[in-house]
mmCIF file of C-alpha atoms and ligand atoms in Angstrom:
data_model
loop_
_atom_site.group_PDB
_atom_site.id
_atom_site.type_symbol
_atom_site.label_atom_id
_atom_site.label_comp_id
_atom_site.label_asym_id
_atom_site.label_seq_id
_atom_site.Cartn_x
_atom_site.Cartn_y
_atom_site.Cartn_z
ATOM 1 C CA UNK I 1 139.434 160.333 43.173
ATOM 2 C CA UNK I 2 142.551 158.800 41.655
ATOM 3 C CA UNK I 3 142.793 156.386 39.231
ATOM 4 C CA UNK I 4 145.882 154.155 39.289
ATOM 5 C CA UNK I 5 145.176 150.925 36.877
ATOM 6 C CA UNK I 6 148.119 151.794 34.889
ATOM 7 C CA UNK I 7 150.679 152.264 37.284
ATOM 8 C CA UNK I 8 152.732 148.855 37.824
ATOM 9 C CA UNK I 9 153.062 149.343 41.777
ATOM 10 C CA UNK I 10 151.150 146.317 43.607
ATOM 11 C CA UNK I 11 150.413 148.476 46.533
ATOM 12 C CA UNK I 12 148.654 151.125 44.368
ATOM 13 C CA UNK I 13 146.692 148.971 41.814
ATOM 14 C CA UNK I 14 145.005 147.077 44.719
ATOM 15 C CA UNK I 15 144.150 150.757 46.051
ATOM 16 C CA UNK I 16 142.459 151.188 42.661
ATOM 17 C CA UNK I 17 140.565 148.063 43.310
ATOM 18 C CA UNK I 18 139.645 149.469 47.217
ATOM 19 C CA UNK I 19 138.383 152.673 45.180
ATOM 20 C CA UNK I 20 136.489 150.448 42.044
ATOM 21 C CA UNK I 21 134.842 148.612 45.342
ATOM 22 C CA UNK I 22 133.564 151.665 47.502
ATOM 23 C CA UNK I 23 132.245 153.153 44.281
ATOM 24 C CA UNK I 24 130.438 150.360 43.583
ATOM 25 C CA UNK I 25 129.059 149.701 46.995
ATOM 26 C CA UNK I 26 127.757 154.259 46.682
ATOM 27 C CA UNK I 27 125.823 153.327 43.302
ATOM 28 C CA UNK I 28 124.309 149.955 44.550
ATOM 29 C CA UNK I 29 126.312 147.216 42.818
ATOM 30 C CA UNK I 30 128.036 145.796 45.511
ATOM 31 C CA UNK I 31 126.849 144.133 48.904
ATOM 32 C CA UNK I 32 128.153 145.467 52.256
ATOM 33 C CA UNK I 33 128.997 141.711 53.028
ATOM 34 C CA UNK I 34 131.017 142.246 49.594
ATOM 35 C CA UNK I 35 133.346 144.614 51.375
ATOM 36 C CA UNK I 36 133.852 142.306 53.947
ATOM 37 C CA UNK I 37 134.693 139.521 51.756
ATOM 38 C CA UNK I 38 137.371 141.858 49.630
ATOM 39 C CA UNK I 39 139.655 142.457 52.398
ATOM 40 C CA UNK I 40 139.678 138.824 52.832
ATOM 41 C CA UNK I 41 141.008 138.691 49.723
ATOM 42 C CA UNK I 42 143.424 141.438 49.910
ATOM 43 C CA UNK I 43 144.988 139.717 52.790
ATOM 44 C CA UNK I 44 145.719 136.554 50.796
ATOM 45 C CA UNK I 45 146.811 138.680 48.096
ATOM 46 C CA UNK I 46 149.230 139.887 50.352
ATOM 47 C CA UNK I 47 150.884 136.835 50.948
ATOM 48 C CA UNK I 48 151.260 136.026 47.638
ATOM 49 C CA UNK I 49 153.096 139.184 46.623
ATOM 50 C CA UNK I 50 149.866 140.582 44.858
ATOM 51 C CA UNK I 51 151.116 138.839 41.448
ATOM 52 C CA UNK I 52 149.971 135.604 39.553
ATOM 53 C CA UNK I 53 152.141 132.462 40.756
ATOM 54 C CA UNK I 54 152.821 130.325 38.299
ATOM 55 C CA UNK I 55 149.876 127.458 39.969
ATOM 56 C CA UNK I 56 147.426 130.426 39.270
ATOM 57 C CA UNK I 57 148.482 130.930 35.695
ATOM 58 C CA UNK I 58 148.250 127.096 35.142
ATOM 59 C CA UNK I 59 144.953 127.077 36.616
ATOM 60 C CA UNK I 60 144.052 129.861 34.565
ATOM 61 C CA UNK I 61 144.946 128.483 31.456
ATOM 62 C CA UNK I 62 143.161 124.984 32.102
ATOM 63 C CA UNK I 63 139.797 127.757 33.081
ATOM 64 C CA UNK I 64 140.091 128.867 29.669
ATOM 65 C CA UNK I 65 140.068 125.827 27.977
ATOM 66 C CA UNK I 66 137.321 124.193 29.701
ATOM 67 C CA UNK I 67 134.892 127.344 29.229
ATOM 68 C CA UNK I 68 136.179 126.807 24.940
ATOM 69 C CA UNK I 69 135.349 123.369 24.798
ATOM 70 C CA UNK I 70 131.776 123.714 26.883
ATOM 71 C CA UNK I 71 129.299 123.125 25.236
ATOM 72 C CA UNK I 72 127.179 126.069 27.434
ATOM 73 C CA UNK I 73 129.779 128.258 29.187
ATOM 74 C CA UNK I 74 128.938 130.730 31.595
ATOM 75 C CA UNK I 75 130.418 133.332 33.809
ATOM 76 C CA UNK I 76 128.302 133.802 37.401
ATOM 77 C CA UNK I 77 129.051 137.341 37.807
ATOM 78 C CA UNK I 78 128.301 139.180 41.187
ATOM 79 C CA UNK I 79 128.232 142.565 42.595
ATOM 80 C CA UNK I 80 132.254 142.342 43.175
ATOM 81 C CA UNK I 81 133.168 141.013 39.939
ATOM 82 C CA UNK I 82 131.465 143.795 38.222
ATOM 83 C CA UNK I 83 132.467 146.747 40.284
ATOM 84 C CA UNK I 84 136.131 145.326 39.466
ATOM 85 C CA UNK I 85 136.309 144.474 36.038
ATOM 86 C CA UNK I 86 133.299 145.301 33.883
ATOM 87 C CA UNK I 87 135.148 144.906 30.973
ATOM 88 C CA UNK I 88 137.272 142.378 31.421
ATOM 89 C CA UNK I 89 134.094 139.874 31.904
ATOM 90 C CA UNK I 90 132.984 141.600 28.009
ATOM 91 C CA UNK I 91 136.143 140.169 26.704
ATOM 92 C CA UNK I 92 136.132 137.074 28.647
ATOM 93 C CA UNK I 93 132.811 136.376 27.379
ATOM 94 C CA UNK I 94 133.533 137.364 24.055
ATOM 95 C CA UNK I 95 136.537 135.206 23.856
ATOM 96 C CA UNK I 96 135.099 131.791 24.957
ATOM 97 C CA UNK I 97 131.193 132.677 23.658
ATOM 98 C CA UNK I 98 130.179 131.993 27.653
ATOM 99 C CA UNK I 99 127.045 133.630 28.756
ATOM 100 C CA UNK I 100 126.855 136.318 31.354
ATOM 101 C CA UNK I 101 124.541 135.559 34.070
ATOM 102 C CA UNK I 102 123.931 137.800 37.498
ATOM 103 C CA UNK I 103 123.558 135.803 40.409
ATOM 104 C CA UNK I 104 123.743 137.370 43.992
ATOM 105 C CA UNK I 105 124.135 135.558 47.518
ATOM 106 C CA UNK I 106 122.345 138.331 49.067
ATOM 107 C CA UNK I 107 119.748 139.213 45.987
ATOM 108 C CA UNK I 108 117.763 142.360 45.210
ATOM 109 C CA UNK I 109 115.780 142.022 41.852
ATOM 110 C CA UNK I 110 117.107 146.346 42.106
ATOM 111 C CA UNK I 111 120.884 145.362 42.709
ATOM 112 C CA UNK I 112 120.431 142.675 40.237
ATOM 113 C CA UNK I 113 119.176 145.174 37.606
ATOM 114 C CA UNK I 114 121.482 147.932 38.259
ATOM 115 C CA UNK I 115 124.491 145.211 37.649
ATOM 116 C CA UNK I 116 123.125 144.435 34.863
ATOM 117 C CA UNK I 117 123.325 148.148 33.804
ATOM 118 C CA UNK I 118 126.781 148.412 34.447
ATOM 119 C CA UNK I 119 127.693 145.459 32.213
ATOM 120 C CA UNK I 120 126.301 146.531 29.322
ATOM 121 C CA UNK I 121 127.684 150.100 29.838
ATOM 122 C CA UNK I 122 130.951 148.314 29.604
ATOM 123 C CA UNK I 123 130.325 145.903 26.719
ATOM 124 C CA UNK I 124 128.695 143.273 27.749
ATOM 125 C CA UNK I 125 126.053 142.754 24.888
ATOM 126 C CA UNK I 126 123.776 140.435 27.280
ATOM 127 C CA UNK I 127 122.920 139.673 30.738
ATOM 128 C CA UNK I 128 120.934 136.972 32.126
ATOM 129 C CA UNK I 129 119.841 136.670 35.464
ATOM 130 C CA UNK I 130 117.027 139.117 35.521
ATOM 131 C CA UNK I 131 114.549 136.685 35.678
ATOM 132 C CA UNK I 132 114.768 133.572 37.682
ATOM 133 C CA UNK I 133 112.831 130.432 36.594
ATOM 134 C CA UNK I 134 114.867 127.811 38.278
ATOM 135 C CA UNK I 135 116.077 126.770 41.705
ATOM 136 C CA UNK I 136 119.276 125.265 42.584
ATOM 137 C CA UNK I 137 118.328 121.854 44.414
ATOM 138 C CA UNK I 138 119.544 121.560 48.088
ATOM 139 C CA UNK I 139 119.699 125.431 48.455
ATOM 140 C CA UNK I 140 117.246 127.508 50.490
ATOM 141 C CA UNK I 141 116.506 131.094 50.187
ATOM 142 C CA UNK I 142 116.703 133.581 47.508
ATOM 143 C CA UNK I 143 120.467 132.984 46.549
ATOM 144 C CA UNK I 144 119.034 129.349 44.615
ATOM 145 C CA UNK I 145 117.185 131.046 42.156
ATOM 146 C CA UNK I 146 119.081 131.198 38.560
ATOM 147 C CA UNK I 147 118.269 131.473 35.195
ATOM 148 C CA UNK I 148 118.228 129.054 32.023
ATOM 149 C CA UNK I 149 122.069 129.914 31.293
ATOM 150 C CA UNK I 150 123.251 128.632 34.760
ATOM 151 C CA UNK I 151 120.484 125.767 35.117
ATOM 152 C CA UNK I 152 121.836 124.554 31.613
ATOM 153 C CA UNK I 153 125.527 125.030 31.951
ATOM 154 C CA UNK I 154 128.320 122.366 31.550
ATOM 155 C CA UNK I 155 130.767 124.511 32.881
ATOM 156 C CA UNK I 156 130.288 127.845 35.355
ATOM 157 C CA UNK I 157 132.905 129.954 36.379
ATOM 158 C CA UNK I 158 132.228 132.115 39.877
ATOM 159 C CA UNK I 159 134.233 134.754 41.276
ATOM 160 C CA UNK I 160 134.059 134.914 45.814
ATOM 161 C CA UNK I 161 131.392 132.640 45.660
ATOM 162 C CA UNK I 162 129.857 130.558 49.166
ATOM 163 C CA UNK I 163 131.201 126.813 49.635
ATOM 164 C CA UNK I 164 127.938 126.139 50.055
ATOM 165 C CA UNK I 165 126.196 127.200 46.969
ATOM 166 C CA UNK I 166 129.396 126.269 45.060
ATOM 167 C CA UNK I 167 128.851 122.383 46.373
ATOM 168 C CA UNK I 168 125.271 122.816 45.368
ATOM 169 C CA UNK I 169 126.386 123.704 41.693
ATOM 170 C CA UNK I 170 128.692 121.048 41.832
ATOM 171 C CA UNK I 171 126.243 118.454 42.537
ATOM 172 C CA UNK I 172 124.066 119.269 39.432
ATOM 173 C CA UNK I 173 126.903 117.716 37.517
ATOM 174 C CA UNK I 174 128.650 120.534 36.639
ATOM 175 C CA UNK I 175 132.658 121.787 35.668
ATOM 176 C CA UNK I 176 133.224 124.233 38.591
ATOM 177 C CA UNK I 177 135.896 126.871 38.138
ATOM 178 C CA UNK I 178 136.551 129.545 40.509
ATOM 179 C CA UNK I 179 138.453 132.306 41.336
ATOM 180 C CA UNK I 180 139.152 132.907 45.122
ATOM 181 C CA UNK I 181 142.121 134.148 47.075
ATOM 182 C CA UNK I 182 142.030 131.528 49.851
ATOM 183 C CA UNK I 183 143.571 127.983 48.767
ATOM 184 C CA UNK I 184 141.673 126.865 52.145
ATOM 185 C CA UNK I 185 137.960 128.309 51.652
ATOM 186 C CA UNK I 186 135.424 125.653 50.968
ATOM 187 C CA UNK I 187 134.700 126.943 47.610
ATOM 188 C CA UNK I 188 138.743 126.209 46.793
ATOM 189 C CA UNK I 189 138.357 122.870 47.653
ATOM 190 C CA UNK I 190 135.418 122.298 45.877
ATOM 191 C CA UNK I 191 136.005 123.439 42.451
ATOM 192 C CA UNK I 192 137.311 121.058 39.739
ATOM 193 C CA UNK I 193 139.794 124.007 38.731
ATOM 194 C CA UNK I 194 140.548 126.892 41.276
ATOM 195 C CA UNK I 195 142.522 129.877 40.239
ATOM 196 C CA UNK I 196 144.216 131.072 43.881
ATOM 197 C CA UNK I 197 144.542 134.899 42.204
ATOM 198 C CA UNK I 198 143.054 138.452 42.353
ATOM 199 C CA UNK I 199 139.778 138.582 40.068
ATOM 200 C CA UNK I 200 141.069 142.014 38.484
ATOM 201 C CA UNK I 201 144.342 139.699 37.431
ATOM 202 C CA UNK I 202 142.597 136.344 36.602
ATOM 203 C CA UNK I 203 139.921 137.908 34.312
ATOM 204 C CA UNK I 204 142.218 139.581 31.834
ATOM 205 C CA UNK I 205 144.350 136.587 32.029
ATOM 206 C CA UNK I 206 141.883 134.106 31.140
ATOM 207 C CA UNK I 207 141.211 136.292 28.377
ATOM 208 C CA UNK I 208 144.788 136.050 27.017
ATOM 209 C CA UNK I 209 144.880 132.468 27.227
ATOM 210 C CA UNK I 210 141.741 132.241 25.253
ATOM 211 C CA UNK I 211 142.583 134.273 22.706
ATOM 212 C CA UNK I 212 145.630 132.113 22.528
ATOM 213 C CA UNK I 213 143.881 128.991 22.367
ATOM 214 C CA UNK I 214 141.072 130.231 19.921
ATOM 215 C CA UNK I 215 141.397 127.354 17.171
ATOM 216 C CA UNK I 216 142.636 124.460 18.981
ATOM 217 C CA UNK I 217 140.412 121.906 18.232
ATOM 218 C CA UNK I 218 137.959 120.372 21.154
ATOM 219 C CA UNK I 219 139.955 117.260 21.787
ATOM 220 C CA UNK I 220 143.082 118.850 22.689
ATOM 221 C CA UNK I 221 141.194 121.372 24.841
ATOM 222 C CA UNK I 222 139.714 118.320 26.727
ATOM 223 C CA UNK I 223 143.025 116.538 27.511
ATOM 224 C CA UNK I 224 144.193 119.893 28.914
ATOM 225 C CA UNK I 225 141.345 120.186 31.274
ATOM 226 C CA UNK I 226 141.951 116.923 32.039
ATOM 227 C CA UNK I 227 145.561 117.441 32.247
ATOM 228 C CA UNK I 228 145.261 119.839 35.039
ATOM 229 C CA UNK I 229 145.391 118.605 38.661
ATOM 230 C CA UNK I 230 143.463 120.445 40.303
ATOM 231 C CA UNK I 231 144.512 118.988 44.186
ATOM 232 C CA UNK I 232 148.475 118.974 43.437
ATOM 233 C CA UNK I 233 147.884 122.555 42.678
ATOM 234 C CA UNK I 234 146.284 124.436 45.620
ATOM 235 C CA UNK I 235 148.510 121.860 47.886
ATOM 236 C CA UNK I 236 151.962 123.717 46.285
ATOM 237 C CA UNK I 237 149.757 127.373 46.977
ATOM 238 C CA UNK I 238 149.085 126.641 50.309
ATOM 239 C CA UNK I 239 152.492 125.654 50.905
ATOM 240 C CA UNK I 240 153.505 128.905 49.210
ATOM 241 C CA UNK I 241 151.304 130.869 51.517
ATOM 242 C CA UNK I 242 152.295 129.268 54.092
ATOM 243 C CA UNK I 243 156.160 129.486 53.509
ATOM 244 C CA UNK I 244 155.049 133.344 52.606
HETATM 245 P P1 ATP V 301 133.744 129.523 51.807
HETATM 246 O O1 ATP V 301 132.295 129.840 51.901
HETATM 247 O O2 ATP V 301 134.130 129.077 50.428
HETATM 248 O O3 ATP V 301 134.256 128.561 52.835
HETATM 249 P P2 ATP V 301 134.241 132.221 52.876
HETATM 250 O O4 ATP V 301 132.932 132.101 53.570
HETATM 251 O O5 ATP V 301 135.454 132.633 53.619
HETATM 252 O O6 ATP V 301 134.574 130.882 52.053
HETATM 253 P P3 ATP V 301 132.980 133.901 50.962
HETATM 254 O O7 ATP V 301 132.588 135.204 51.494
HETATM 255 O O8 ATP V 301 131.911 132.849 50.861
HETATM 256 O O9 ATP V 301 134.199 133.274 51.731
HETATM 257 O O10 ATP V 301 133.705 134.139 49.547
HETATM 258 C C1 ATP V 301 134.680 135.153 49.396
HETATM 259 C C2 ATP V 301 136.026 134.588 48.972
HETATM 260 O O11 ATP V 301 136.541 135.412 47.922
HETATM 261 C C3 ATP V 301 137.076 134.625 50.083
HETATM 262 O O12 ATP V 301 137.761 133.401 50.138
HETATM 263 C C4 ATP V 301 138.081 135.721 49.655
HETATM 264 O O13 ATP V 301 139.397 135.408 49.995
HETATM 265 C C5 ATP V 301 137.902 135.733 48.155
HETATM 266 N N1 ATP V 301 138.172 137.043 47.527
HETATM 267 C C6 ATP V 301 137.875 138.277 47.996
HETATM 268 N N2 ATP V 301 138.274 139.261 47.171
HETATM 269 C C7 ATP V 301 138.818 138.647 46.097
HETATM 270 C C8 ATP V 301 139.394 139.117 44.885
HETATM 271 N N3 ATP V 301 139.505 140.419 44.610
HETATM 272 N N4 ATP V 301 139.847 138.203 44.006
HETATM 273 C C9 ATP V 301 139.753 136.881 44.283
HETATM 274 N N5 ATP V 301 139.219 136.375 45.399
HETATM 275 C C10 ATP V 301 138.747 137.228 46.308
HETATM 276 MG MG1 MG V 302 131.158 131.399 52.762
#
């Protein structure tokens, strides 16, 4: 097993991320669809060098201030997100006080649990998610069922999530931020802000740029958020991708 987070070479930090992802799917946490959806990813990545582009780090920076000046921030983690960066979603939640809710498209109360585990082995003091008293209107099956952190949220931040679900969350009236590879999915187009970068890069980001923006005051955070166009920037990353 090697371990290669701390060497700088693209090519062998996402092959720490392909290991971090077929551990996780051995002890449970992630979804075989999950595996599926991370090569997706890795072949955007690709063709975007496997760094941050500068629209990403904008977008990233305008995620962080909208989850400080929510009122009830939370991060929508599933089986991916934790296999890749269990801490990083500690500090991220530490840094903007946003809850930490579980929420699977293809749910097991087991998979849910053992998730759960794994975040609070890593420093996550709470999870939500385990129990499910709400549904998300306009959704069927079990992937609508959330829990009072989500149901109540101003502003939700999901990592690979479904266009469709993500257009369901969106039509409660809430800030959607995501992070997904492909500046074309549904989900991309959806969001209000869309970070068009690799989870295990966005999530430590974010957490910089909160750190840096702990004490700005509410108003200023606001006009940021609004500040940021969300459209103008996915246009100039698909034209990046597509230029390549
Ligand atoms: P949509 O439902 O939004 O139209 P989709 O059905 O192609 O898109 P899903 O499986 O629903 O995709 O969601 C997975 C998304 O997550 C894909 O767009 C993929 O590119 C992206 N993705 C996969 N791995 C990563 C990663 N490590 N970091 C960021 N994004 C990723
Ligand atoms: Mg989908």
């Amino acid at each position: 097993m090697h371990m290669f987070i701390s060497d700088s070479h693209p090519r062998k930090r996402s092959l720490d991320l392909r290991h971090r992802l077929t551990n996780g799917f051995r002890k449970g946490l992630v979804a075989d669809a999950g595996l599926i959806a991370h090569g997706r990813g890795e072949c955007f990545d690709y063709l975007l060098g496997e760094k941050t582009c500068v629209q990403a780090a904008r977008a990233e920076k305008a995620a962080a201030a909208a989850l400080l000046s929510a009122e009830n921030p939370v991060i929508s983690v599933n089986g991916n997100a934790a296999a890749m960066v269990p801490r990083g979603l500690a500090l991220l939640s530490k840094a903007t006080w946003a809850k930490i809710e579980v929420n699977l498209f293809y749910r097991t109360p087991a998979r849910e649990r053992r998730i759960a585990a794994y975040l609070k082995k890593n420093g996550v003091k709470k999870v939500y998610g385990l129990s499910k008293k709400h549904r998300i209107p306009g959704l069927g099956s079990e992937r609508a069922n959330v829990d009072d952190p989500l149901w109540k949220a101003d502003v939700v931040l999901l990592f690979l999530e479904d266009g469709d679900r993500t257009e369901a969350v969106k039509k409660m009236g809430k800030k959607v931020v995501v992070v997904d590879l492909n500046p074309l999915s549904r989900t991309a187009r959806k969001a209000d802000i869309t970070i068009v970068d690799n989870i295990a890069r966005a999530v430590p980001a974010m957490v910089r740029q909160a750190r840096k923006l702990k004490g700005v005051g509410s108003k200023r955070l606001t006009r940021m958020v609004k500040a940021f166009d969300n459209k103008r920037n996915l246009k100039e990353m698909e034209r990046l991708i597509r230029r390549g």
